[in-house]
Amino acid sequence: MDTELFKNVTLEADKIIAKDISATSGLLAQSKELRKQFDDFKVKVLIVGPFSAGKTALLNRFLNVDTFVENITPETAIATEIAFGTEEKVKMVKTDGSVENCSILDVDSHDPRNYKKYCYFLLNDMLRGLPDYILVDMPGFDSGVEAHNKALMQYLDEGAAYIMVINCESGCVTQSAAEFLQEIQNYSRHIRFVLTKCDKRTPEDVNDVKVQIEQDLESILGEKVEVLTTSAVNDEELPSKMKGIVDSLVPQELFEGKFKDPVAAYLDRAINGIKIVQSSLNLDTKAIDREIENSQKGLESLKQQLERKRRQVQSSFAKNARTAVISEVRGALENNASSLARAAASGNGEEFQRKVLSIIRPAMMNATKDKVQDMADDILGQLELDVVGSELKPGSLETIGDMQHQAEDFVSALKNLPVEKMVKEFSKSKALYKVIATTAAVLTNVIAPVLELVIIFLPDILSAFFKSRQMAQIEESVENEIIPKICHQLEGPVLEAMETVESDVLENLEKEFEGSMNTQIEGLRALQAKKEKEQADYNEKSSLLEKDIDRLVGLKNQILNVGKAE
């Protein structure tokens, strides 16, 4: 995986920022943190499939180890990450996020229900050859509902890749596998398929099953896919086959997809900061003092506006977002009423729970993302209106906050007010919108607790339903009674979740504004210091700054065009 382009772009931008704005700019810290994330990035490859499909046996054979216990009970299933390490050990991540270390031999002495995941580090030749990947052995998607949900929710917002394992003995893509595949398409388009336990059938049968499964998958995905056939028992080529399928997941593409927008947002902030310095070149040091003071007051005004917006949002956003999310969930459930009825009719409560969760997980995530985007757009639009107002003209005192200035020269300078320019540029930054929508804790951290509550209350709903209904009435009652009850039960938890969303988004916006304003203030101070030390040709300086801006724009376009077809 090549991260050099992204590193070089941020390093080159750092030199321009240090020269034109400030060597101590907060932007440089942001850039340093991005490079750390580049170095730490690994592709999470989730090995998924039904319970007893042979996922763990496949991994043991692939890595030529006997480390991982096969045929564990659904209740003890836990997400297990596997990566190369020079020191063999296991990090066990508890439900509160804290970490315990133990030896591989001591893992079985712990109760997996107290942990979110296990992270194995193995001194293993195969893993040494896969430095850009972390393999994740997942609980079966038709095993314990709680364990599967807890495991899956950790990876939905990571842009993970998937390898779906299908048992050759099933002869087709089962209903539960088809439903899970339909769900994970919402989270990733990087999905590969492996047909296991092929030793249980004749070669002719295996080929027929492979053809049937490829047809099933094409009907689900809308495109042709290749299914790899293997057996952990007698396929000598299994390690090379599996390495080939892992390598096909293209870590470079996943890396670029994750970091293009954050780097573009960082470059946007740098460009805006230099534009402010450039627009202030014709001011003397006293005018720059006023600009700095004005920017600081502008920042306080923006914070006050965000606080006012917070109070406005508190009376509207959470309730409106709850309505939108519940509506999305209701629609998704109603569209799947027939399959829900079949699951309910089976009398298997866990199958019904799995079906409900597989429907509402992506519905809640997509609806929440949409509402966060709408909220960010609305707030930024309002701030632009509040700050910029009508077009500023000479003699106008429509400024930020309660500032009152009477000097004509300052009113004229106000046209180049950093806050005004910053808000205009800020509100146009598509990359920044995406960063806000994806970095706020609005996905797994907020939705996971709601889904955990669903797991708790669904059995009661189903129990009450079967006590009062005959089987002949199931399909009608699922749509008219069970779905409304589920949505009613979700209203309170979703409202609380949306209140958290509101708080997180506003906090993120305030941080972004504060960072942008501080960048501009730093630039003005740097310009002030230069002006106090030397009187140079400002036209020449402006030209140099323009070249630096053009270079940053070029770097941003270079990043945004990564991966696009020639």
XYZ file of C-alpha atoms in Angstrom, residues 6-284:
279
model
C -0.751 11.600 0.688
C 2.271 12.066 2.964
C 4.120 14.177 0.411
C 1.063 16.357 -0.234
C 0.626 17.115 3.471
C 4.353 17.716 3.958
C 4.503 20.114 1.015
C 1.416 21.918 2.319
C 3.084 22.124 5.750
C 6.040 24.018 4.286
C 3.724 26.524 2.637
C 1.677 26.928 5.831
C 4.775 27.424 7.993
C 6.085 30.059 5.581
C 2.866 31.993 4.934
C 0.812 31.547 8.095
C 2.743 30.304 11.110
C 5.285 27.642 11.998
C 3.178 26.905 15.100
C -0.143 26.731 13.273
C -2.711 24.247 14.522
C -2.881 23.093 10.925
C 0.538 21.521 11.286
C -0.678 19.455 14.235
C -3.667 18.345 12.155
C -1.349 17.374 9.316
C 0.891 15.406 11.676
C -2.119 13.520 13.029
C -3.214 12.660 9.481
C 0.216 11.188 8.698
C 0.023 9.099 11.869
C -3.335 7.775 10.683
C -1.794 6.984 7.285
C 0.887 4.891 8.991
C -1.599 3.129 11.282
C -4.128 2.296 8.578
C -4.891 -1.383 8.014
C -7.687 -2.956 5.990
C -10.050 -4.883 8.269
C -11.087 -8.049 6.409
C -14.167 -9.519 8.069
C -14.552 -13.269 7.621
C -18.323 -13.728 7.783
C -20.734 -16.589 7.306
C -23.325 -18.720 9.064
C -22.564 -20.597 12.249
C -20.511 -23.771 11.536
C -19.705 -22.692 7.973
C -16.038 -23.454 8.629
C -14.698 -19.895 8.975
C -12.325 -20.683 11.847
C -11.082 -23.914 10.256
C -10.428 -21.936 7.068
C -8.365 -19.371 8.993
C -6.367 -22.027 10.880
C -5.523 -23.776 7.626
C -4.764 -20.519 5.820
C -2.313 -19.443 8.531
C -1.064 -22.991 9.202
C -1.886 -22.747 12.915
C -4.193 -24.449 15.389
C -4.607 -21.309 17.502
C -8.292 -20.649 17.034
C -10.929 -22.885 18.578
C -13.393 -24.388 16.131
C -17.016 -25.342 16.834
C -17.442 -22.901 19.708
C -20.962 -22.256 20.959
C -22.878 -19.237 19.633
C -22.934 -17.761 23.129
C -19.135 -17.568 23.311
C -18.596 -16.156 19.813
C -16.633 -12.892 19.685
C -14.995 -10.789 16.975
C -11.357 -11.889 16.776
C -8.792 -9.708 14.987
C -5.627 -11.386 13.715
C -2.508 -9.488 12.645
C 1.251 -9.948 12.418
C 3.311 -9.223 15.513
C 6.895 -9.878 16.514
C 5.666 -10.706 20.030
C 2.819 -13.197 20.249
C 0.070 -11.957 22.548
C -3.621 -11.146 22.762
C -5.140 -7.754 23.510
C -8.642 -8.143 24.882
C -10.793 -5.025 24.437
C -13.417 -4.717 27.153
C -16.882 -3.294 26.627
C -15.772 0.023 28.182
C -12.874 0.335 25.705
C -10.099 -0.547 28.148
C -7.556 -3.186 27.150
C -6.186 -6.241 28.944
C -3.172 -8.190 27.693
C -2.767 -11.912 28.080
C -0.931 -14.830 26.525
C -2.553 -16.923 23.829
C -2.779 -19.888 26.206
C -4.704 -17.852 28.788
C -7.461 -16.583 26.500
C -9.833 -19.447 27.273
C -9.786 -18.581 30.981
C -11.727 -15.361 30.256
C -15.449 -14.976 29.588
C -15.796 -13.481 26.063
C -19.132 -11.907 26.968
C -17.205 -9.301 28.975
C -15.245 -8.139 25.918
C -15.921 -6.394 22.622
C -13.187 -8.199 20.716
C -9.915 -10.114 20.960
C -6.852 -8.903 19.028
C -4.293 -11.647 18.314
C -0.736 -10.762 17.292
C 1.037 -13.751 15.761
C 4.608 -14.264 14.580
C 3.349 -15.897 11.402
C 4.863 -16.022 7.912
C 1.541 -15.663 6.091
C 0.563 -12.640 8.172
C 4.051 -11.186 7.661
C 3.226 -11.197 3.936
C -0.031 -9.316 4.565
C 1.224 -6.174 6.348
C -1.679 -4.009 5.165
C -4.428 -6.278 6.497
C -6.077 -7.339 9.741
C -8.172 -10.494 9.450
C -11.297 -10.614 11.617
C -13.000 -13.906 12.470
C -16.624 -12.907 13.037
C -19.385 -14.731 14.947
C -21.812 -16.547 12.663
C -24.531 -14.202 11.468
C -27.171 -16.795 12.368
C -25.726 -17.594 15.782
C -26.330 -15.605 18.969
C -28.117 -12.388 17.996
C -26.505 -10.283 20.721
C -22.963 -11.532 20.007
C -23.343 -11.032 16.260
C -24.778 -7.524 16.614
C -22.068 -6.484 19.090
C -19.348 -7.776 16.759
C -20.743 -6.270 13.552
C -21.424 -2.791 14.953
C -17.700 -2.289 15.651
C -16.832 -2.338 11.950
C -19.731 -0.690 10.096
C -18.058 2.728 10.014
C -14.539 1.494 9.199
C -14.905 0.871 5.485
C -14.063 -2.788 6.076
C -13.908 -5.497 3.426
C -15.744 -8.824 3.675
C -15.047 -12.437 2.791
C -18.292 -14.414 2.969
C -17.850 -18.112 3.669
C -20.568 -20.436 2.323
C -20.879 -24.104 3.276
C -20.876 -26.329 0.178
C -23.252 -28.746 1.924
C -26.016 -26.125 1.865
C -26.080 -26.300 -1.938
C -27.203 -22.683 -2.337
C -27.154 -19.246 -0.770
C -29.381 -19.693 2.267
C -32.069 -17.163 3.172
C -30.073 -15.917 6.178
C -26.940 -15.517 4.015
C -28.893 -13.639 1.350
C -30.375 -11.279 3.945
C -26.989 -10.619 5.541
C -25.418 -9.983 2.133
C -28.171 -7.507 1.280
C -27.419 -5.676 4.520
C -23.624 -5.475 4.240
C -23.902 -4.002 0.748
C -24.942 -0.847 2.607
C -21.554 -0.707 4.336
C -19.021 -1.903 1.764
C -18.762 -2.886 -1.880
C -15.606 -4.909 -1.215
C -17.033 -8.436 -0.804
C -15.501 -11.768 -1.828
C -16.887 -15.326 -1.590
C -15.429 -18.677 -0.552
C -17.183 -22.053 -0.817
C -15.911 -24.308 2.000
C -16.194 -27.977 2.977
C -15.974 -29.007 -0.664
C -14.511 -32.336 0.493
C -18.035 -33.292 1.595
C -19.193 -33.576 -2.036
C -17.970 -35.036 -5.295
C -16.102 -32.726 -7.695
C -19.128 -32.795 -10.045
C -21.477 -31.801 -7.218
C -19.084 -29.061 -6.093
C -19.093 -27.553 -9.592
C -22.906 -27.658 -9.741
C -23.151 -26.022 -6.310
C -20.605 -23.365 -7.351
C -22.629 -22.513 -10.465
C -25.865 -22.359 -8.456
C -24.345 -20.113 -5.787
C -22.819 -17.768 -8.365
C -26.268 -17.449 -9.947
C -27.837 -16.760 -6.543
C -25.214 -14.113 -5.771
C -25.642 -12.447 -9.167
C -29.380 -12.105 -8.558
C -28.701 -10.491 -5.161
C -25.795 -8.222 -6.165
C -26.822 -7.435 -9.723
C -23.412 -8.412 -11.076
C -21.385 -11.526 -11.770
C -19.042 -12.737 -9.005
C -16.416 -15.443 -8.737
C -16.716 -17.995 -5.926
C -13.514 -19.649 -4.720
C -13.886 -23.365 -3.881
C -11.767 -25.003 -1.197
C -11.626 -27.325 1.776
C -9.704 -26.971 5.011
C -9.281 -30.755 5.031
C -7.604 -31.668 1.769
C -6.959 -28.581 -0.393
C -3.193 -28.069 -0.550
C -3.702 -24.849 -2.479
C -5.913 -23.279 0.195
C -3.227 -20.892 1.576
C -2.347 -19.511 -1.868
C -6.014 -19.277 -2.854
C -6.895 -17.349 0.291
C -3.897 -15.029 -0.042
C -5.000 -14.284 -3.590
C -8.528 -13.415 -2.493
C -7.248 -11.182 0.339
C -4.822 -9.432 -2.022
C -7.693 -8.781 -4.453
C -9.334 -6.470 -1.916
C -6.991 -3.628 -2.989
C -5.937 -1.838 0.207
C -4.829 1.185 -1.830
C -8.392 1.866 -2.941
C -9.723 1.517 0.613
C -6.981 3.793 1.960
C -7.700 6.499 -0.607
C -11.435 6.299 0.020
C -10.889 6.866 3.730
C -8.453 9.796 3.546
C -9.274 11.809 0.397
C -11.885 13.998 2.076
C -10.001 14.667 5.350
C -6.882 15.725 3.421
C -8.959 17.908 1.078
C -10.600 19.582 4.102
C -7.176 20.242 5.635
C -5.990 21.827 2.380
C -9.184 23.918 2.208
C -8.408 25.392 5.609
C -4.831 26.173 4.548
C -6.013 27.844 1.321
C -8.515 29.998 3.212
C -5.883 31.039 5.736
C -3.461 32.199 3.054
C -6.240 34.052 1.224
C -6.846 36.067 4.378
C -3.157 36.934 4.637
C -3.152 37.925 0.982
C -6.263 40.124 1.291
C -4.702 41.942 4.237
C -1.410 42.857 2.544
C -2.514 46.430 1.851
C -3.263 47.101 5.524
C -0.806 48.739 7.890
